[in-house]
Every structure is written in structure tokens, then in C-alpha cells.
Amino acid sequence: MERPTSYFGRHVFNEKVMRERLPKNVFEQLTSAINGGPHKLNIKIADVVAAAMKEWATSLGATHYAHWFHPRTELTAEKHMAFLSLDDKGAPLEAFTGSELIQSEPDASSLPSGGMRSTFEARGYTAWDPTSPAFVMLTEKGGTLCIPSIFLSWDGTPLDMKMPLLKAIAAIEARAIRLLRLFGNRGVHWVKVTVGAEQEFFLVEDSLARKRPDLVLCGRTLLGCPPPKGQQLEDHYFGAIHPRVLTYMEDVEAELHKLGIAIKTRHDEVAPCQFEFAPQFTDANLATDQNQLMMTVMKRIAPHHGFKLLLHEKPFAGINGSGKHTNISLMDSDGYNLLEPTNNQRKNVQFLAFLGALILGISKYSSLLRASVASPGNMHRLGGFEAPPAIMSVYLGSTLTNVLERLEEGFPEEIPTSEIIDLGLTKLPTLKKENSDRNRTAPLAFTGNKFEFRATGASQSIAGPLTMLLAVWAWGIEEVSNRIESRLGNSDITDATLDVLRDIAKESANVRFEGNCYDKTWHDEAVRRGLPIATTTPDALSYYLIPENRALLSSLSIMTDREIVAYYETRLEQYVKTLDVEMAVMEDIIRHAVLPSISKQVALEGKAFERATSILDSNFESWKDKIKSLCDIKEQLYYRLEQLRNLRNKISNYSLEESSSLITNEGISLMNEIRSLSDAAELWIDDMIQPYPSYRDLLVIQ
């Protein structure tokens, strides 16, 4: 069996491949441009790179190329173009030029733009992003060279998720270098944002999922009673992985390894049929591309193992939903993690400056983080079971909290990074104890040498949440740098920084919380602290329009004011359309499956009841009442369906914001009422009559 090291990155046009296939001067110019060098790539260099890239890709079996980009659907998009062309004499040849590598022109009219263009204006461009390596996706009959790209309108307006992210990365990295310079780090050449996104997901039997229109069309169940056994026994978490699932995971890992993605962790999650992959940390832009690629590969391989992959944030009611815990840190060119406490006091002052910058930014712009994780699916997840609540707060742990709150007494000689746990048995090794526990209820938690943003939804692109988190942090770093510089005339860097940190400790007190975020008293406390609280997706998305948030993104050159409004409208439109589809699917299932099944059950019970009363001397009142209750449920379902139909007709005539308000205030509650009625009927429907697989069947892997 091949070891992963023997084929890792085989399908990636990475630095090793470039070094082997490009002339030395071209390789040096390309890598210089990738690493932020002073010169942009010219067409001559691009021609050489394109030729080498084509030869490499075709040697693997690729027949086409595609600019692979991230429109604001949060999915990926690609337009395949053949290498094959004909010369002027009709002879076939394979060609790929530098201009084709640098730029392509997909039809942009049907992709979301938030009103920045009319649908009849079709021109849009994709442009090569050389900082994320090209890769080949193979099929049984060939393959496609995928070129990571940005996507923009003909006038240069970004229409994707990647361009704002790249701008946010540039904003924080430049400001991080400035802060490092204040601490005397003259030899640091660059700072990079490093990210690791933990991907949670469900696997269910594909043969059963295909029988449920809600899973096929919505990615989640709109109806269904809780199973007799859910996650009550907590026996699935970190359990032995089911052999079929393990085989699936191994195949996914093998494909991801070829694509240069190192999976470090795989395990059972809390809910039945729920699992997780966690990759190794890498650069933020690459991590974002790799997470999109991971979801694509996972989805493609699942049917080969008889599974359907579910990435929805809440595919099943009553059990855990799925998130994408997004871990983030900063690394400098000397290899230091800037969020790693050490035994060096000066380094720890620097560490606290970066940490303080983030919590200062969150204390001012927490609403922007809440907006970044607002999606149709995440609304069902946040605040339930393992998911963090919708109130953005920061958990630092007891050690760092004590350091911040006691700065008036002076700075400690060292910040303990870990302790030793002696288990008292010579047969067992001693263990390292971190300087703080983990708070699974906190949306944003410091976990020893990184921050973990736990509110990101499983189906989301991490580009959106990352963009906003980096914007907030970039502002904080700039603010900390300004405050330190203003004090340097009267004190040294350590005293100036400690003075700034004392202020930050006070200013960030509103957003720091060390307790249980699930506790109902936290909601009241958050209100008292003045923290933004949004329990619905439209309310959370409206935070993008807050003047302070718009000013922040504009001042950092991440988004223009026009782009911010368009981004808000795109997200809100996604919410409205998603909920409209769900209402339509629910109506279809009730009309064509649930109502007929109730009729069959009533007929079956009625016939049996009539026979029983004719031969036995009993009124069977309970039995009779149950038959009547099924009839009542059917009558109420007819009434609620008519209400749902009228609501959908009304929505079609409303503006975007009016539609979202109507769906949120009336549509969701109406869907919940319909579900309650349907689930009540399901309890009494015979298995032979049941129109779709139940939770009992779905949440078991055969």
C-alpha cells in the first residue's frame, strides 16, 4: 500500500512541480510575485507558466481547464474549456496560453450581485490567483485543470468571496508587521494568517435519503419525529468509527492528500451519523480554497459508499447540528506563532498586544462577526445543543483573564503555558495541562495558541467569517499600535504596552465572558452589557448596514460602501429564496405524502374499529378518539397549507426586506405548526403506510 507521503500533492501544481518544470528565472519571478514581491507577472512569464502547467496537467490525464472561483452563493463555480483546438489547417493540437491562464470570461448574469448589475449585463471576468496553487480534478474519463481565481464584474467590482478575503488578509498582515516593528522585530519580513477549519458533517444511507424530497432538495429534514434513541447516551462521540464510514474517510483522505490537503483528525461527533474532519493549519487563502475543495470531494465520494453527505447546519431536529470551527492565528517569517505565550516576558507583552487587539476589536465590532455567520441554516443551529449562542462573546480562560484584570498590580514574570498532571501511577506517563480549560459554549475562545471561532456554519464558505474577523482584528492591531506610539515618548515599549493593555482590559470587559453561555442568565447579562443580540438571520444580516461597520470595511479597503450594501442584499436574498424553497417542498410533501398516508391510516383503523365494535361489547373510546384526532390533524393540515400557499403568493409581490420580514415573522412559525401536526400524525402511521423514511431509520448506519 502506498504511503501518503509518496503521493501527497501529486495533483497540485505546487512549488516542487514549478521548480522542476519552470526555467529558473521564471520560477523565481513567479514565487516572488506569490510572496508579495514588487513586480507583477507579465504576459511573457504567464505564457511560460501556462505551457508548463498544461504539460503537467495533461500528463495526469486532464483534457480541460477551468477558472475555479467562489461566487457569493458560497459554493464554487467553474467553466470548463478544452485544451484541444484546431490549427488553420484543421489539425488538432493542445494549447493553453498565458492570457488564458490569467483571465477568463464566464457569463456573470445569473450569479448573485446584490443589485450591482442588471441580469441583462452578462460580462464578468475571472482572474488567476497565483497565491493558491492550481490543481487537477480527475474523473474516470479525464480531468480538469482547476485554476483558483477571483471573480469580478466588467467594471472591476468584486462579485466573489475571495477578493474581500484577500484584501482583509493584506490589511491585517501589514498592520501586524507595523506592531512587530514597534517591539523591535526588524528582521521579520512578513506575517501570515494561518487557519484550520474543522468540518462537521452527517452521513446517511443514500437509498433512504433519496426517498425524502426534503433531504434531496433542502439538505435537511422538514418533518420527522425524534427517534427512540438519539444522542441521549452520548455513546457516539469519539466512538469506534463504523467500518463503512472509516472506508469512506480513508478514500476521502487519499483524494485530499493528492490535492495537497493534510487531514490531521477524523472522528465520530456527538450526534448519531455525525462526523468530523480537521485539516492541518495553512495560509488563510489556501485554507479557504482547501475547505471548499474538501466539501466537493466529500460530496462526490459519498455515493460510492452508499452514503449521502449532509452539510446543512441542522439536518435533523432535536439533535446536534454541524458547524465549522474556524481556528486562526498569526505566524511571522521567523516561524513564531504570535498567539503563543512563552516564558519570555518581552515576548509575552507582544503576545498580549496581539491578543488585546483582537478582543478590543470584537468589543467594538462584535455585530460584524454575528452578521458573518448569519445564514438560512445556521439560524436553526446557533444556541442549540453543541452550537454557541447567537450572542458574540470571547472566552480567554482563567489564566489570561487574571493577567488582564490584575495588570494594575504589574505584569507577571511569566504566563504559565502548561502544567504537569501527575496521575500517581508509575505505569502511566505524566500529562501536560494547558493554562486554561476549553469553553465549548463560547462563540470565540482562546485555546492555548490560537482563537477558535465556533459559530461558523458547516455549509458556509469560511471566506465570509474570516474576512470580517480579520477586519476586526486589523482595526484592533492598528488601534493598539497607535496607542503604543502615542505613549513611547514618555516610557519604553513594555510600559507603554502595559498601559494600553490596562485600558483594553476595561474596554473589552463587555465582550469577555468566562461562564456558561447556554445559561439563560447570560442573555440578560448580555443585554445589560449592551451586546448586540440577533436571533434571526435577517436581524443579524442587518448589522452589515450599521454605519460603524460600513466605515470599518471601507477604511480598510476591504469593501466599498456600495459593495457592503450589495453583499447584505445578496445574503438576504439567499435567505428569502432558501426559505421559499423549503416552504414549497414542505407543501409538496404534505399534499402528496403525508395527507394520503393519514387517509390510509384512518381507513385501516376505521375498518378495524368497525369490525371490533361489531363483535365485542365495548366502545373503545381511546381508539375512537385517536381515529378522530388523525382526522382533526388532516383538517388542520389542509387549513395550514392554504395559509402557507397564500403567504408564498404574498411574498412574491413584496420587496426583499418585506419578504424576509414576512417569512421570519409568519412563515417560520407556520412551518413549525405544520411540522408539529405532521409529526403528531407520524406517531400513529403504520410503517407500511409511512410515506418516507423516519428518523429511526435515517439515523442508523447499516
XYZ file of C-alpha atoms in Angstrom:
702
model
C 0.000 0.000 0.000
C 1.294 3.440 -0.936
C 2.145 5.698 1.969
C 0.511 9.160 1.905
C 3.947 10.771 1.702
C 4.545 9.065 -1.652
C 1.540 10.676 -3.366
C 0.852 13.785 -1.276
C 0.311 16.801 -3.542
C 0.504 14.679 -6.702
C -2.378 16.607 -8.308
C -1.197 20.086 -7.274
C 0.942 22.480 -9.315
C 2.930 23.261 -6.192
C 6.362 24.733 -5.604
C 8.092 21.389 -6.135
C 6.436 20.910 -9.535
C 7.102 24.515 -10.546
C 10.766 24.202 -9.619
C 11.065 21.081 -11.770
C 9.142 22.348 -14.805
C 9.846 26.085 -14.999
C 13.056 27.832 -16.086
C 14.902 29.150 -13.035
C 14.293 32.836 -13.816
C 10.561 32.226 -14.417
C 10.275 30.205 -11.217
C 11.953 32.972 -9.220
C 9.750 35.707 -10.696
C 6.596 33.672 -10.105
C 7.438 32.804 -6.491
C 8.461 36.418 -5.870
C 5.052 37.591 -7.091
C 3.291 34.947 -4.991
C 5.185 36.089 -1.887
C 4.295 39.745 -2.409
C 7.320 40.853 -4.412
C 7.487 44.293 -6.050
C 6.826 43.152 -9.627
C 3.614 41.831 -11.161
C 3.640 38.918 -13.567
C 3.805 39.905 -17.233
C 2.350 38.038 -20.192
C 5.707 36.539 -21.210
C 6.114 34.913 -17.808
C 2.465 33.813 -17.886
C 2.978 32.138 -21.288
C 5.829 30.034 -19.927
C 3.882 29.134 -16.776
C 0.781 28.239 -18.818
C 2.747 25.939 -21.119
C 4.346 24.128 -18.176
C 1.036 23.924 -16.345
C -0.686 22.432 -19.398
C 2.034 19.828 -19.942
C 1.906 18.829 -16.289
C -1.913 18.648 -16.219
C -2.226 16.643 -19.431
C 0.405 14.200 -18.167
C -2.034 13.424 -15.346
C -4.927 12.953 -17.777
C -6.505 16.426 -17.842
C -8.289 17.402 -21.051
C -9.813 20.716 -19.925
C -9.016 23.717 -17.772
C -11.303 25.936 -15.701
C -11.012 29.105 -13.683
C -12.296 27.887 -10.309
C -13.905 30.666 -8.272
C -16.161 31.403 -5.298
C -19.279 33.385 -6.229
C -21.475 34.651 -3.425
C -23.568 31.504 -3.471
C -20.868 30.240 -1.031
C -20.317 27.349 -3.433
C -17.661 27.075 -6.132
C -18.144 27.664 -9.838
C -16.216 26.653 -12.934
C -16.480 26.894 -16.711
C -14.586 24.096 -18.459
C -12.551 24.936 -21.554
C -10.837 22.292 -23.694
C -7.100 22.254 -24.300
C -7.971 20.757 -27.685
C -8.211 23.198 -30.571
C -7.641 23.127 -34.330
C -4.978 24.958 -36.269
C -5.701 26.829 -39.519
C -5.444 23.557 -41.442
C -7.864 21.711 -39.185
C -5.199 19.665 -37.429
C -5.801 19.008 -33.702
C -3.435 20.401 -31.111
C -3.414 21.083 -27.380
C -2.800 24.676 -26.399
C -3.001 26.886 -23.319
C -1.694 30.450 -23.405
C -0.672 32.933 -20.749
C -3.671 35.136 -21.484
C -5.982 32.133 -20.987
C -4.251 31.404 -17.684
C -4.513 34.969 -16.423
C -8.099 35.718 -17.401
C -11.342 34.101 -18.496
C -14.846 35.383 -19.129
C -17.741 33.370 -17.688
C -21.312 34.600 -18.056
C -21.921 36.543 -14.835
C -25.571 37.447 -15.338
C -27.109 34.647 -13.267
C -24.744 34.768 -10.303
C -25.723 36.910 -7.290
C -24.516 40.508 -7.319
C -26.782 42.227 -4.805
C -28.147 44.675 -7.358
C -24.731 45.901 -8.532
C -25.605 44.853 -12.068
C -28.704 44.053 -14.105
C -29.329 40.480 -15.208
C -29.049 41.530 -18.866
C -25.469 42.679 -18.201
C -23.650 39.402 -18.625
C -19.964 40.223 -18.823
C -17.782 39.142 -15.918
C -14.153 38.165 -15.539
C -12.234 35.566 -13.602
C -8.580 36.295 -12.893
C -5.881 33.855 -11.796
C -4.909 33.921 -8.118
C -1.317 32.594 -8.160
C -1.140 32.544 -4.338
C -3.355 29.438 -4.350
C -1.863 26.621 -6.455
C -3.684 25.139 -9.432
C -4.798 21.528 -9.133
C -6.218 18.729 -11.266
C -9.560 17.074 -10.547
C -9.603 13.681 -12.256
C -12.607 11.670 -13.401
C -12.878 8.200 -14.888
C -12.585 9.626 -18.411
C -10.193 12.522 -17.972
C -9.736 15.508 -15.742
C -9.780 19.280 -15.398
C -7.004 21.688 -14.507
C -8.612 23.990 -11.917
C -7.115 27.469 -11.582
C -8.121 29.285 -8.355
C -9.378 32.715 -9.367
C -11.123 35.867 -8.282
C -14.416 36.850 -9.918
C -15.379 40.400 -10.808
C -17.739 42.432 -12.927
C -16.646 44.031 -16.185
C -16.087 47.312 -14.300
C -13.798 45.638 -11.740
C -16.342 45.297 -8.915
C -15.714 42.060 -6.946
C -18.558 39.544 -7.164
C -16.966 36.746 -5.162
C -15.961 35.710 -1.647
C -12.210 35.553 -2.338
C -11.419 39.165 -3.236
C -12.674 40.677 0.056
C -10.794 37.943 1.915
C -7.534 38.713 0.102
C -7.961 42.392 0.975
C -8.653 41.558 4.628
C -5.557 39.342 4.741
C -3.450 42.152 3.276
C -4.902 44.627 5.797
C -4.085 42.579 8.886
C -0.681 41.372 7.699
C 0.553 44.916 7.011
C -0.670 46.137 10.396
C 0.809 43.126 12.182
C 4.256 43.940 10.764
C 3.900 47.518 11.983
C 3.159 46.303 15.526
C 6.083 43.872 15.408
C 8.379 46.706 14.347
C 7.363 48.616 17.482
C 8.631 45.664 19.506
C 11.976 45.793 17.691
C 11.420 42.868 15.308
C 13.364 44.398 12.423
C 14.208 41.061 10.838
C 10.602 39.982 10.294
C 9.810 40.124 6.568
C 6.203 39.002 6.598
C 3.288 37.876 8.738
C 0.775 35.292 7.568
C -2.701 34.453 8.795
C -2.937 30.720 9.470
C -6.264 28.909 9.563
C -7.605 25.438 10.239
C -11.320 24.749 9.690
C -12.856 21.715 11.411
C -15.540 20.301 9.102
C -18.518 18.586 10.737
C -20.945 16.559 8.625
C -23.591 13.838 8.602
C -23.642 10.643 6.554
C -26.941 8.852 5.962
C -27.902 5.934 3.763
C -28.230 7.264 0.220
C -31.028 4.819 -0.612
C -33.119 6.230 2.246
C -32.218 9.873 1.659
C -33.372 9.631 -1.967
C -36.871 8.826 -0.705
C -37.082 12.120 1.192
C -37.679 15.189 -1.009
C -36.658 17.475 1.855
C -33.192 15.911 2.129
C -32.763 15.854 -1.647
C -33.905 19.438 -2.277
C -33.203 21.241 1.022
C -30.383 19.277 2.618
C -32.367 18.979 5.851
C -35.480 17.246 7.123
C -38.535 19.494 7.279
C -40.623 16.824 9.026
C -39.915 13.912 11.325
C -40.434 12.609 14.856
C -37.455 12.174 17.176
C -36.044 8.637 17.084
C -36.408 6.362 20.131
C -32.629 6.637 20.555
C -30.892 9.851 19.596
C -27.813 11.159 21.386
C -29.117 10.654 24.929
C -26.498 8.066 25.863
C -23.601 10.140 24.483
C -22.162 6.927 23.085
C -21.358 8.135 19.572
C -18.834 10.861 20.409
C -15.291 9.575 19.760
C -16.697 6.065 19.423
C -15.216 3.371 17.213
C -15.782 4.542 13.636
C -18.211 2.344 11.701
C -16.263 0.233 9.156
C -18.182 1.638 6.171
C -17.648 5.191 7.381
C -13.963 4.533 8.002
C -13.550 3.215 4.463
C -15.271 6.346 3.165
C -12.993 8.535 5.282
C -9.907 6.725 4.023
C -10.954 7.264 0.402
C -11.677 10.944 1.053
C -8.328 11.381 2.771
C -6.474 9.711 -0.105
C -8.062 12.092 -2.622
C -7.415 15.103 -0.404
C -3.794 14.074 0.098
C -3.312 14.063 -3.674
C -4.750 17.591 -3.665
C -2.247 18.722 -1.035
C -4.672 18.753 1.903
C -3.349 17.135 5.084
C -6.130 15.736 7.272
C -4.934 15.542 10.867
C -8.087 14.364 12.649
C -11.121 12.207 11.902
C -13.669 11.066 14.465
C -17.285 10.415 15.397
C -19.127 13.515 16.558
C -21.837 13.759 19.234
C -24.977 13.077 17.196
C -25.634 9.700 15.572
C -24.308 9.594 11.995
C -22.301 12.790 12.603
C -18.544 13.002 11.995
C -15.664 15.440 11.624
C -12.539 16.041 9.544
C -9.901 18.538 10.701
C -7.054 19.595 8.372
C -3.641 20.942 9.274
C -3.271 24.712 9.568
C -2.216 26.582 6.442
C -2.356 30.099 4.951
C -5.817 31.661 5.231
C -6.458 31.999 1.490
C -5.295 28.455 0.787
C -7.230 27.109 3.790
C -10.397 28.668 2.381
C -9.857 27.101 -1.034
C -8.993 23.765 0.533
C -12.136 23.717 2.653
C -14.276 24.318 -0.442
C -12.364 21.565 -2.200
C -12.778 19.247 0.788
C -16.566 19.632 0.738
C -16.602 18.932 -3.011
C -14.545 15.751 -2.654
C -16.579 14.546 0.331
C -19.815 15.021 -1.583
C -18.503 13.306 -4.719
C -17.186 10.211 -2.925
C -20.149 9.642 -0.572
C -22.450 7.891 -3.122
C -19.686 5.408 -3.972
C -20.044 4.133 -0.407
C -23.841 4.203 -0.367
C -23.990 7.457 1.613
C -25.484 10.887 1.179
C -23.390 13.698 2.634
C -25.308 16.314 4.626
C -23.531 19.614 5.274
C -26.603 21.517 6.424
C -26.223 23.159 9.825
C -29.328 21.418 11.199
C -30.351 18.418 9.086
C -32.261 16.800 11.970
C -34.343 18.442 14.682
C -33.669 17.533 18.289
C -30.001 16.552 17.938
C -26.758 18.408 17.360
C -26.252 20.446 14.240
C -22.995 20.824 12.325
C -20.557 23.699 12.458
C -17.162 24.538 11.073
C -14.961 25.640 13.964
C -12.547 28.088 12.365
C -9.195 28.247 14.152
C -6.997 31.257 13.459
C -3.583 32.596 14.402
C -0.703 34.697 13.029
C 2.776 33.452 12.137
C 5.815 35.600 11.327
C 8.673 34.926 8.916
C 10.825 33.620 11.788
C 8.285 30.857 12.374
C 6.824 32.263 15.608
C 3.146 31.890 16.390
C 2.199 35.387 17.553
C -0.561 33.960 19.773
C 1.775 31.577 21.607
C 2.564 32.598 25.198
C 6.159 31.881 26.227
C 8.440 32.101 29.250
C 9.981 35.280 27.806
C 8.432 38.353 29.414
C 9.069 40.667 26.466
C 7.556 38.160 24.038
C 4.565 37.795 26.337
C 3.966 41.547 26.287
C 3.967 41.310 22.487
C 1.645 38.284 22.646
C -0.796 40.192 24.848
C -0.687 43.143 22.454
C -1.915 40.943 19.591
C -4.445 39.187 21.802
C -5.633 42.502 23.228
C -6.001 43.903 19.715
C -8.466 41.167 18.799
C -10.624 41.421 21.902
C -10.600 45.219 21.584
C -11.828 44.898 18.004
C -14.521 42.419 18.981
C -15.704 44.637 21.825
C -16.375 47.368 19.253
C -17.454 45.335 16.211
C -18.985 42.120 17.594
C -22.092 42.734 15.484
C -19.988 42.287 12.344
C -18.967 38.807 13.491
C -22.602 37.946 14.167
C -23.537 39.076 10.661
C -20.763 36.959 9.129
C -22.273 33.687 10.394
C -25.877 34.554 9.549
C -27.244 32.051 7.053
C -30.524 30.204 6.496
C -29.177 27.001 8.028
C -27.187 28.496 10.887
C -30.307 30.148 12.287
C -31.532 26.671 13.258
C -28.185 25.759 14.849
C -26.892 28.698 16.894
C -27.844 28.379 20.533
C -28.821 24.730 20.320
C -27.006 21.748 21.831
C -23.266 21.980 20.998
C -23.513 25.207 18.987
C -22.572 28.520 20.594
C -25.324 31.076 21.195
C -26.047 33.904 18.791
C -24.508 36.423 21.229
C -20.872 37.065 20.335
C -18.545 36.808 23.340
C -14.905 35.891 23.990
C -13.546 33.261 26.365
C -9.892 33.683 27.399
C -9.617 31.218 30.265
C -8.799 31.886 33.892
C -5.048 32.446 33.434
C -5.260 35.193 30.808
C -8.325 36.740 32.412
C -6.427 37.049 35.687
C -3.424 38.564 33.895
C -5.569 41.221 32.206
C -7.590 42.065 35.268
C -4.517 42.349 37.526
C -2.336 44.496 35.269
C -2.768 47.342 37.734
C -0.623 45.266 40.100
C 2.081 44.817 37.464
C 2.956 42.276 34.809
C 3.724 38.694 35.903
C 7.222 37.349 35.432
C 5.801 34.672 33.144
C 2.498 33.419 31.785
C 2.247 29.699 32.527
C 1.748 27.888 29.238
C 1.186 24.459 30.733
C 1.488 22.446 33.910
C 2.141 18.798 34.672
C -0.604 16.409 35.757
C 0.814 13.536 37.787
C -1.647 10.646 37.692
C 0.053 8.965 40.639
C 0.727 5.710 38.810
C 4.226 4.819 37.660
C 2.770 2.812 34.780
C 1.202 5.937 33.267
C 3.049 8.942 31.841
C 2.698 12.460 33.194
C 0.432 14.744 31.168
C 0.614 18.392 30.132
C -2.156 20.620 31.437
C -2.878 23.762 29.391
C -3.200 27.130 31.104
C -6.981 27.184 30.631
C -9.906 24.845 30.137
C -11.974 24.805 26.928
C -15.350 26.532 26.907
C -17.483 24.771 24.309
C -20.305 27.301 24.733
C -18.259 30.377 23.741
C -18.542 31.643 20.140
C -14.898 32.768 20.191
C -12.436 31.078 22.529
C -8.689 31.285 23.085
C -7.432 27.703 23.077
C -3.782 27.969 24.068
C -2.121 29.350 20.930
C -4.995 30.309 18.642
C -8.552 31.595 18.625
C -11.392 29.264 17.706
C -14.438 30.850 16.058
C -17.105 28.245 16.722
C -20.118 29.991 15.189
C -19.319 29.324 11.507
C -21.898 27.054 9.874
C -20.921 23.710 8.348
C -22.060 24.597 4.825
C -20.603 28.109 4.851
C -17.519 29.200 2.995
C -15.109 30.317 5.698
C -14.230 33.288 3.468
C -17.079 35.425 4.829
C -16.486 34.879 8.568
C -12.706 35.116 8.066
C -12.991 38.400 6.178
C -14.960 40.012 8.986
C -12.842 38.531 11.788
C -9.636 39.728 10.118
C -11.134 43.179 9.540
C -11.988 43.456 13.227
C -8.519 42.250 14.240
C -6.772 44.549 11.748
C -8.584 47.532 13.243
C -7.605 46.378 16.731
C -3.923 45.999 15.795
C -3.873 49.453 14.244
C -5.570 50.939 17.297
C -3.118 49.229 19.663
C -0.158 50.409 17.559
C -1.431 53.989 17.576
C -1.945 53.954 21.331
C 1.504 52.480 21.993
C 3.211 55.002 19.710
C 1.476 57.889 21.454
C 2.988 56.739 24.772
C 6.520 55.911 23.623
C 7.845 59.405 24.220
C 7.377 59.033 27.965
C 8.063 55.308 28.503
C 9.650 52.237 26.931
C 7.760 49.735 24.781
C 6.914 47.415 27.689
C 5.486 50.110 29.941
C 3.658 51.747 27.037
C 2.086 48.429 26.024
C 1.067 47.546 29.574
C -0.575 50.928 29.903
C -2.519 50.273 26.687
C -3.455 46.776 27.865
C -4.890 48.173 31.094
C -7.260 50.290 29.027
C -8.109 47.340 26.788
C -8.924 45.192 29.825
C -11.552 47.756 30.828
C -12.886 48.442 27.330
C -13.245 44.757 26.429
C -14.958 43.732 29.656
C -18.338 43.884 27.913
C -17.470 41.096 25.467
C -15.371 38.847 27.736
C -17.336 36.102 29.482
C -15.914 33.090 31.298
C -19.179 31.388 32.231
C -21.731 29.117 30.603
C -23.084 30.856 27.509
C -26.050 28.450 27.484
C -27.241 29.747 30.852
C -30.381 31.851 30.461
C -28.948 34.465 32.790
C -26.204 35.155 30.213
C -28.808 36.548 27.822
C -29.957 39.038 30.454
C -26.357 39.865 31.303
C -25.542 40.416 27.618
C -28.463 42.835 27.339
C -27.175 44.709 30.384
C -23.715 44.898 28.799
C -25.173 46.328 25.607
C -24.069 43.464 23.355
C -25.924 43.065 20.051
C -28.420 40.203 20.122
C -29.912 38.864 16.899
C -31.832 35.587 16.961
C -32.863 35.598 13.302
C -30.828 35.684 10.118
C -32.373 38.939 8.769
C -31.721 40.729 12.068
C -28.113 39.542 12.076
C -27.555 40.453 8.419
C -28.817 43.973 9.083
C -25.680 44.528 11.177
C -23.754 44.878 7.905
C -25.608 48.159 7.385
C -24.587 49.708 10.715
C -22.632 52.872 9.807
C -19.655 51.919 12.017
C -19.343 48.513 10.334
C -19.589 50.018 6.866
C -16.977 52.612 7.775
C -14.619 49.916 9.086
C -14.719 47.803 5.926
C -14.387 50.873 3.721
C -11.486 52.348 5.711
C -9.560 49.074 5.430
C -10.264 48.964 1.654
C -11.914 45.555 2.051
C -15.273 46.594 0.596
C -16.613 49.867 -0.719
C -19.848 51.107 0.788
C -21.678 50.048 -2.365
C -20.192 46.560 -2.136
C -21.213 46.231 1.527
C -24.842 47.024 0.741
C -24.741 44.612 -2.195
C -23.224 41.890 -0.008
C -26.018 42.386 2.533
C -28.668 42.160 -0.183
C -27.067 39.019 -1.616
C -27.123 37.296 1.771
C -30.699 38.391 2.457
C -31.821 37.207 -0.973
C -30.221 33.826 -0.279
C -32.229 33.619 2.957
C -35.533 34.503 1.274
C -35.042 32.103 -1.632
C -33.901 29.257 0.615
C -36.920 29.607 2.888
C -39.250 29.901 -0.106
C -37.893 26.618 -1.481
C -38.331 24.984 1.924
C -41.942 26.174 2.160
C -42.642 24.851 -1.343
C -41.053 21.478 -0.559
C -42.962 21.209 2.715
C -46.235 21.909 0.936
C -45.409 19.296 -1.694
C -44.551 16.612 0.882
C -47.663 17.272 2.961
C -50.012 17.253 -0.048
C -48.580 14.248 -1.847
C -47.284 12.092 1.005
C -48.482 12.987 4.499
C -52.170 13.641 3.779
C -52.619 10.432 1.736
C -50.857 8.425 4.463
C -53.243 9.816 7.087
C -56.196 8.814 4.904
C -54.828 5.290 4.547
C -54.244 5.001 8.290
C -57.744 6.304 9.100
C -59.262 3.861 6.613
C -57.247 0.996 8.081
C -58.105 1.923 11.666
C -61.727 2.654 10.795
C -62.206 -0.732 9.217
C -60.579 -2.488 12.170
C -62.582 -0.372 14.640
C -65.858 -1.145 12.885
C -65.071 -4.859 12.903
C -64.050 -4.817 16.576
C -67.172 -2.999 17.770
C -69.388 -5.387 15.826
C -68.072 -8.465 17.601
C -67.056 -7.086 21.011
C -69.154 -5.393 23.644
C -67.014 -2.237 24.055
C -66.999 1.379 22.853
C -63.172 1.542 22.605
C -63.232 5.267 23.400
C -59.443 5.778 23.337
C -59.189 4.056 19.986
C -62.080 6.090 18.648
C -60.515 9.318 19.935
C -57.247 8.515 18.178
C -59.017 7.977 14.847
C -60.802 11.276 15.347
C -57.547 13.054 16.234
C -55.993 11.857 12.965
C -58.978 13.278 11.103
C -58.610 16.550 13.015
C -54.903 16.694 12.137
C -55.717 16.227 8.470
C -58.286 19.011 8.593
C -55.825 21.357 10.305
C -53.120 20.494 7.781
C -55.437 21.450 4.922
C -56.079 24.789 6.622
C -52.392 25.469 7.342
C -51.381 24.532 3.787
C -53.813 27.075 2.435
C -52.258 29.673 4.723
C -48.802 28.683 3.511
C -49.839 28.960 -0.133
C -51.327 32.420 0.469
C -48.193 33.517 2.298
C -45.942 32.444 -0.572
C -48.137 34.289 -3.063
C -47.937 37.401 -0.918
C -44.148 37.164 -0.648
C -43.769 37.128 -4.431
C -45.213 40.663 -4.571
C -43.116 42.136 -1.768
C -39.710 43.795 -1.680
C -36.688 41.824 -0.485
C -36.737 43.193 3.067
C -40.534 42.937 3.312
C -40.344 39.322 2.131
C -37.664 38.440 4.678
C -39.719 40.026 7.452
C -42.865 38.155 6.418
C -41.028 34.834 6.195
C -39.367 35.336 9.572
C -42.411 36.578 11.449
C -45.080 34.382 9.848
C -43.554 31.790 7.544
C -41.256 30.047 10.017
C -43.913 29.805 12.731
C -46.394 28.458 10.168
C -43.865 25.840 9.031
C -43.312 24.863 12.669
C -47.065 24.428 13.165
C -47.321 22.258 10.058
C -44.376 20.189 11.208
C -45.906 19.664 14.654
C -49.143 18.435 13.097
C -47.348 16.141 10.666
C -45.079 14.744 13.380
C -48.095 14.096 15.606
C -49.679 12.086 12.800
C -46.434 10.218 12.102
C -46.532 8.741 15.604
C -49.611 6.739 14.598
C -48.845 5.908 10.964
C -48.072 2.256 10.296
C -44.597 1.506 8.929
C -46.162 0.004 5.803
C -48.006 3.283 5.169
C -45.272 5.712 6.244
C -44.539 7.819 3.122
C -40.855 8.467 3.808
C -38.023 7.001 5.920
C -38.249 8.058 9.552
C -35.553 9.445 11.844
C -35.401 5.981 13.398
C -34.221 4.573 10.058
C -32.181 7.546 8.844
C -30.027 7.899 11.954
C -28.618 4.385 11.770
C -25.782 3.249 9.502
C -26.337 -0.298 8.301
